Coordinates of C-alpha atoms in Angstrom, one line a residue:
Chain R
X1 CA 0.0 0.0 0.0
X2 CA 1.5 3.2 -1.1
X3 CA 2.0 6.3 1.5
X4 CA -0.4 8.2 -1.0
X5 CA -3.2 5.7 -1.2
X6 CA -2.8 5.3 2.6
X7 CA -3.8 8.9 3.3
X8 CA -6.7 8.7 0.7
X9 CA -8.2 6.3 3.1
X10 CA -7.0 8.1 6.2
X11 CA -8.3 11.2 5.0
X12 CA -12.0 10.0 3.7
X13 CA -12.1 7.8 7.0
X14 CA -11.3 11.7 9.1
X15 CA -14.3 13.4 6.6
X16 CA -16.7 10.6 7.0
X17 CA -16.5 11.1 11.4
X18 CA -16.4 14.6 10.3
X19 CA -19.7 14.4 8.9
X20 CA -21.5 12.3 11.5
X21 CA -24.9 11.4 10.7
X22 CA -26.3 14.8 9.5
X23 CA -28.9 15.0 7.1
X24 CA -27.8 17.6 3.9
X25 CA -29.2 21.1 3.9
X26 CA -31.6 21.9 1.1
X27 CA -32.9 25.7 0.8
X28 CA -37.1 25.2 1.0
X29 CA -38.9 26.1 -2.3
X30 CA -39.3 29.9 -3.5
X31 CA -37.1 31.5 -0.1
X32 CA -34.9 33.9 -1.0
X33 CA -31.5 33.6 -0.8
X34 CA -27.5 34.1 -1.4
X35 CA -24.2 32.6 -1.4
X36 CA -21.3 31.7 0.8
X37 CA -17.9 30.4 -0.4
X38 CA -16.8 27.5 1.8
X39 CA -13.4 26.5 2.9
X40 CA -12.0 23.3 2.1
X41 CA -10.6 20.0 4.0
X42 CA -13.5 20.2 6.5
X43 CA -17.1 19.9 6.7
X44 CA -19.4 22.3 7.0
X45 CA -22.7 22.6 8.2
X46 CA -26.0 25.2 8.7
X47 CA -28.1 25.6 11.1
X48 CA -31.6 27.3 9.5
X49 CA -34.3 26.7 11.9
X50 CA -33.1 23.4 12.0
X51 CA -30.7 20.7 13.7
X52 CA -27.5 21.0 12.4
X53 CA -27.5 19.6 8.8
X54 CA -24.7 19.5 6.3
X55 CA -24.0 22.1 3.8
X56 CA -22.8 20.6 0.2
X57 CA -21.2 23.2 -2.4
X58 CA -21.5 23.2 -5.9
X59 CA -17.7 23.0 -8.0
X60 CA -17.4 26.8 -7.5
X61 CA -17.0 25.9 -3.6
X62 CA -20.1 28.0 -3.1
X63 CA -23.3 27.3 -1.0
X64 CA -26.7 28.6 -1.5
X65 CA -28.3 29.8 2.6
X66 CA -31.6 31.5 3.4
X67 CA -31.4 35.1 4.0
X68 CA -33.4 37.3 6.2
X69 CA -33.2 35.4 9.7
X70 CA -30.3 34.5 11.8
X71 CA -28.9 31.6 11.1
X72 CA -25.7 29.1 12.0
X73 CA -22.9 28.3 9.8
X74 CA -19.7 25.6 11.2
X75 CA -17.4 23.4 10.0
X76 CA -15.9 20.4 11.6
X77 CA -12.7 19.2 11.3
X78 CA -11.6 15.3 11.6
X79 CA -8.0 14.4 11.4
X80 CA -6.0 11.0 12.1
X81 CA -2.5 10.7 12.3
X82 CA -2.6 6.7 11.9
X83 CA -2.5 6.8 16.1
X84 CA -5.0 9.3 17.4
X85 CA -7.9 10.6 16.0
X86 CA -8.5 14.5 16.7
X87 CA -11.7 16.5 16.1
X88 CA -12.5 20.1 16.3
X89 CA -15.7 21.8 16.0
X90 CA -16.9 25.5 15.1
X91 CA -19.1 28.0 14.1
X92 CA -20.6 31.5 13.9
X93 CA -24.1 32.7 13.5
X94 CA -24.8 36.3 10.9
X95 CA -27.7 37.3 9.6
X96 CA -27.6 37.0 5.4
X97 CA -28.7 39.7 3.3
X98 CA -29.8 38.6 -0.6
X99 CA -27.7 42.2 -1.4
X100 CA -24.2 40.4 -0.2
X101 CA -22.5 37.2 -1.0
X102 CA -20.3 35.8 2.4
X103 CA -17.1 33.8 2.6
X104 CA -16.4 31.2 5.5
X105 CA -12.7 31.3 7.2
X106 CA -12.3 28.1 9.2
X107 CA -8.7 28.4 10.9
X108 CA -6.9 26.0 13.4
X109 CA -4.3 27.6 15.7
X110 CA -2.5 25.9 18.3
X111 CA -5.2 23.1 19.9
X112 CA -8.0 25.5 19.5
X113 CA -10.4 26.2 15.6
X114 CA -12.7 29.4 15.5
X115 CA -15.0 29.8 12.2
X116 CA -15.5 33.4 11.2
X117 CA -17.8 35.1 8.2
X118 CA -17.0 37.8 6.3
X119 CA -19.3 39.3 3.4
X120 CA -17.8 39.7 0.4
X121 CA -16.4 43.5 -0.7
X122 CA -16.0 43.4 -4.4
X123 CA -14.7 47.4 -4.9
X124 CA -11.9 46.3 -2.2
X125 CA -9.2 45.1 -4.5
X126 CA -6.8 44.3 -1.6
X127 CA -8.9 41.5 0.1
X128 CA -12.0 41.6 -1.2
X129 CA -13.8 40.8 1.8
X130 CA -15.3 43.4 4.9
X131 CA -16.6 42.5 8.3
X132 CA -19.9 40.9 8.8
X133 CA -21.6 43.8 11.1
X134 CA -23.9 41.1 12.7
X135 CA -21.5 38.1 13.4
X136 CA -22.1 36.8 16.7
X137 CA -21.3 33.5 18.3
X138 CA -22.2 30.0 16.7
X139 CA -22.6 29.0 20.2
X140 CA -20.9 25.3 19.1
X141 CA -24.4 24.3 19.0
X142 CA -27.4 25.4 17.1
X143 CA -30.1 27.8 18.9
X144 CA -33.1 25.9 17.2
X145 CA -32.5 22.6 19.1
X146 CA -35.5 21.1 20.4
X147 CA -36.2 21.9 24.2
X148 CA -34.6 25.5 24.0
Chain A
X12 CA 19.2 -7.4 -2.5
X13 CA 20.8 -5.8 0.4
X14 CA 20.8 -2.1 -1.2
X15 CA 17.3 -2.3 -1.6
X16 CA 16.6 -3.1 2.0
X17 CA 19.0 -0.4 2.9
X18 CA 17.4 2.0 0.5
X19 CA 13.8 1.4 2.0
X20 CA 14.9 1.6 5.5
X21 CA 16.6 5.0 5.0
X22 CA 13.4 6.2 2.9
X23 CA 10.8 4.7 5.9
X24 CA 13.7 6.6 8.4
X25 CA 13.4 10.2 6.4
X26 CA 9.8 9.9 6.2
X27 CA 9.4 8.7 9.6
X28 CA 11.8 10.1 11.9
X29 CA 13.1 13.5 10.6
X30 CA 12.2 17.0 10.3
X31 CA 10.1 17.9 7.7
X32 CA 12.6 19.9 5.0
X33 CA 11.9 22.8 2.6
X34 CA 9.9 21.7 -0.1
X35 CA 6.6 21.7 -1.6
X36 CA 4.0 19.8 -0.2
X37 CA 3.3 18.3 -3.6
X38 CA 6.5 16.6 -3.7
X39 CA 5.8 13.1 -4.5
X40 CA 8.2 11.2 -1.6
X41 CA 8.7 14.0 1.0
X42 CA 5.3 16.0 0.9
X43 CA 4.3 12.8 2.9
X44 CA 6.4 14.8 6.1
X45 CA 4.5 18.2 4.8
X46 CA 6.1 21.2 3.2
X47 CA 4.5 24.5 1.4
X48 CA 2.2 25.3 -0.4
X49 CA 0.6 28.7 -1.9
X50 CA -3.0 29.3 -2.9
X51 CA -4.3 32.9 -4.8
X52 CA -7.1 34.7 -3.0
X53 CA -9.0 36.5 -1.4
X54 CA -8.5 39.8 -3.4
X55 CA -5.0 40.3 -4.4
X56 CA -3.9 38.6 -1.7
X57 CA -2.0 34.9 -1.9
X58 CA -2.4 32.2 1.0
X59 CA 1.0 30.5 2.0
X60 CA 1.3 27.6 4.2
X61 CA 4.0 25.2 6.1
X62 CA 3.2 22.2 7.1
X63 CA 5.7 20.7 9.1
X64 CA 5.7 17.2 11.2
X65 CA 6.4 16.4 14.7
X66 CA 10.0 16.7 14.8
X67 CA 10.2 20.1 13.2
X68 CA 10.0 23.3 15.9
X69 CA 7.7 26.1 15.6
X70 CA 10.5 28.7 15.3
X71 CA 12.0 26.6 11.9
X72 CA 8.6 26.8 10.3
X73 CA 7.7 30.7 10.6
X74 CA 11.3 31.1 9.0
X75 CA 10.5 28.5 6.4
X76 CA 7.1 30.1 5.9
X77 CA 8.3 33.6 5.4
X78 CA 11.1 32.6 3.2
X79 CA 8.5 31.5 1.4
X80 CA 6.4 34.1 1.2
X81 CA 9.2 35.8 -0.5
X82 CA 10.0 33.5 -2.7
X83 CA 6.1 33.5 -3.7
X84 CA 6.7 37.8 -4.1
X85 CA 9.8 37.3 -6.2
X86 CA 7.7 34.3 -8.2
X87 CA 4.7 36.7 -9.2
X88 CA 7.4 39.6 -10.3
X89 CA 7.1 41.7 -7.1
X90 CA 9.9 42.9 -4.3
X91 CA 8.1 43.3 -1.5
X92 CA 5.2 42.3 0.2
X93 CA 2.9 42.8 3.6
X94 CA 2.2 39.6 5.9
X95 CA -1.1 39.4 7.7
X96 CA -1.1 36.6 10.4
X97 CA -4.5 35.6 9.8
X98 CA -7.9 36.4 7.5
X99 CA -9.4 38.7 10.0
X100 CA -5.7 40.6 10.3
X101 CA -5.8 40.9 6.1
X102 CA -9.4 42.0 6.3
X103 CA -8.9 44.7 9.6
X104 CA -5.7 45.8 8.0
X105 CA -3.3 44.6 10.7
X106 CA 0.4 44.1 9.1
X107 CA 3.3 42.3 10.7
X108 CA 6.7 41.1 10.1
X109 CA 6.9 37.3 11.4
X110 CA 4.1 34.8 11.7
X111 CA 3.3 33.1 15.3
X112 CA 4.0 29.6 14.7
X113 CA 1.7 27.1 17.4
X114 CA 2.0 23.2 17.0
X115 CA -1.9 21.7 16.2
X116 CA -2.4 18.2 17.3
X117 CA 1.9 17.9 18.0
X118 CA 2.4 19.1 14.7
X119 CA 3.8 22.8 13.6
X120 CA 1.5 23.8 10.6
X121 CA 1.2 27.8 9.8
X122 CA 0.0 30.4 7.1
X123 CA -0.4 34.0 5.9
X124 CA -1.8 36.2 3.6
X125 CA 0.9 38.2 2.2
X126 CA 0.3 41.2 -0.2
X127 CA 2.6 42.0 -3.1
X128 CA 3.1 45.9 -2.9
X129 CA 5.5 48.5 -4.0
X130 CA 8.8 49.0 -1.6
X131 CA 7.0 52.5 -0.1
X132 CA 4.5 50.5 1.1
X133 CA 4.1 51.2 4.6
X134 CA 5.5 48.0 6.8
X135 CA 6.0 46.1 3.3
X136 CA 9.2 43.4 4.2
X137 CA 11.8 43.3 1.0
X138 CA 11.5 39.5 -0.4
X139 CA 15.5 40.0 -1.6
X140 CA 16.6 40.9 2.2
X141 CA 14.7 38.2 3.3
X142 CA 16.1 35.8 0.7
X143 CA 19.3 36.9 1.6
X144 CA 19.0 36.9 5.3
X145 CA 17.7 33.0 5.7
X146 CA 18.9 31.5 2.3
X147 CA 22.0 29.6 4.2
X148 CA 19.5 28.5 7.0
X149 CA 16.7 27.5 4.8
X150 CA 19.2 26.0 1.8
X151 CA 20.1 23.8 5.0
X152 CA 16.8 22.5 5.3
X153 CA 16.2 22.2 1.7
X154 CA 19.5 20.0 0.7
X155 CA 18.8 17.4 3.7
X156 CA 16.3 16.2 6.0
X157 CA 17.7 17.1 9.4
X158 CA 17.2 14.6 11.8
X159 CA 16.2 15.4 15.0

């Protein structure tokens, strides 16, 4: 077995606990709605009135999400280094607008992973991206659990 | 017979047991240990990455990563560049000269966001000086796997 057909299975093994047993997301019929560019080598997830269910992007790496209500948007992280498996879990709730398009940042630093959104700034040529003026906490979990 | 075996057991010993060494992360036989890598975006800006394994320290990587972040600046026809530490540094504006290196799960693995700009820029780094001022250090790196 060669070292690069070892971490093909080590890696879809990692996305495959990553992903759990959610359900995937699919925008209800006729609700408006925008986009949000995903990162990659993780799996991420929306919480829209709903348990958290997984959020699939097209080949642009884009996702379509209801706008107009506060909702949750995370990303888990699964890795195994052949000894120990290691799993991270994050996330940050916003409130989409069908005016802006959003990008997800999901960073890892030190033993700790934050998720982040930022809406998209086309007519900023240096990054491209502002602050998300209502970003607030994802909380880990989703607010819309039953019994809360 | 016998130079095979040897063979092997220094390639399983290299992959296995030392440092990870400055190259690409694509490299077919030591990209297995981790290396860099460079992605375009957001904006103007370019991602770059180290990977490193466990026997690499923190300190080598944030040289190995802003080496080459210069070498990325000199590779797209530029001089100088700004380092942001982090997407929400490159969107608030926040420049610095070194990146913070923390190990994740045992291992040292690091980015930035660097910024190709003209040598006025305010805080921009010089990609030559840097060049210059780890070359012997990093060529080290790059012409053996150091053993730990």
């Amino acid at each position: 077995m060669t070292p690069g057909f070892l971490r093909v299975i080590v890696v879809s093994a990692a996305l495959l606990a990553g992903s759990g047993c959610m359900s995937v997301y699919k925008l209800p019929a006729g609700a408006p709605s925008t986009t949000i560019q995903l990162p990659g080598g993780v799996v991420p997830w929306i919480c829209a009135r709903s348990e958290p269910q997984r959020l699939m992007s097209g080949k642009d790496g884009k996702a379509v999400i209801p706008v107009g209500e506060r909702i949750v948007i995370g990303a888990n992280l699964a890795y195994s280094d052949g000894y120990m498996n290691y799993y991270c879990s994050a996330s940050a709730s916003f409130v989409p607008t069908a005016d802006h398009d959003y990008q997800q940042d999901f960073v890892t630093e030190g033993n700790y992973c934050s998720s982040l959104v930022y809406r998209m700034a086309p007519d900023d040529k240096r990054i491209g991206l502002a602050f998300e003026p209502t970003l607030n906490s994802g909380n880990k979990a989703c607010g819309f659990r039953k019994g809360r | 017979m016998t130079s095979r075996l040897l063979a092997a057991a220094l390639l399983a010993l290299c992959l296995t047991g030392c440092a990870t060494g400055y190259h690409s992360a694509n490299n077919p036989i030591l990209g297995w240990t981790g290396g860099y890598w460079d992605q375009k975006g957001p904006g103007s800006t370019i991602k770059v990455g180290f990977s490193g394994n466990g026997f690499i320290k923190p300190d080598k990587v944030g040289i190995y990563l802003l080496y080459r972040s210069a070498e990325v600046t000199q590779r797209e026809g530029g001089t100088h560049f700004v380092l942001y530490q982090s997407l929400n540094d490159a969107v608030a504006d926040v420049r610095s000269s070194e990146r913070k290196v923390n190990s994740t799960w045992g291992k040292p693995n690091t980015y930035a966001y660097i910024w190709i700009v003209p040598a006025e820029e305010r805080e921009a780094l010089s990609a030559a000086e840097i060049i210059e001022r780890y070359g012997p250090e990093v060529k080290a790196g790059a012409s053996k796997e150091d053993k730990r």
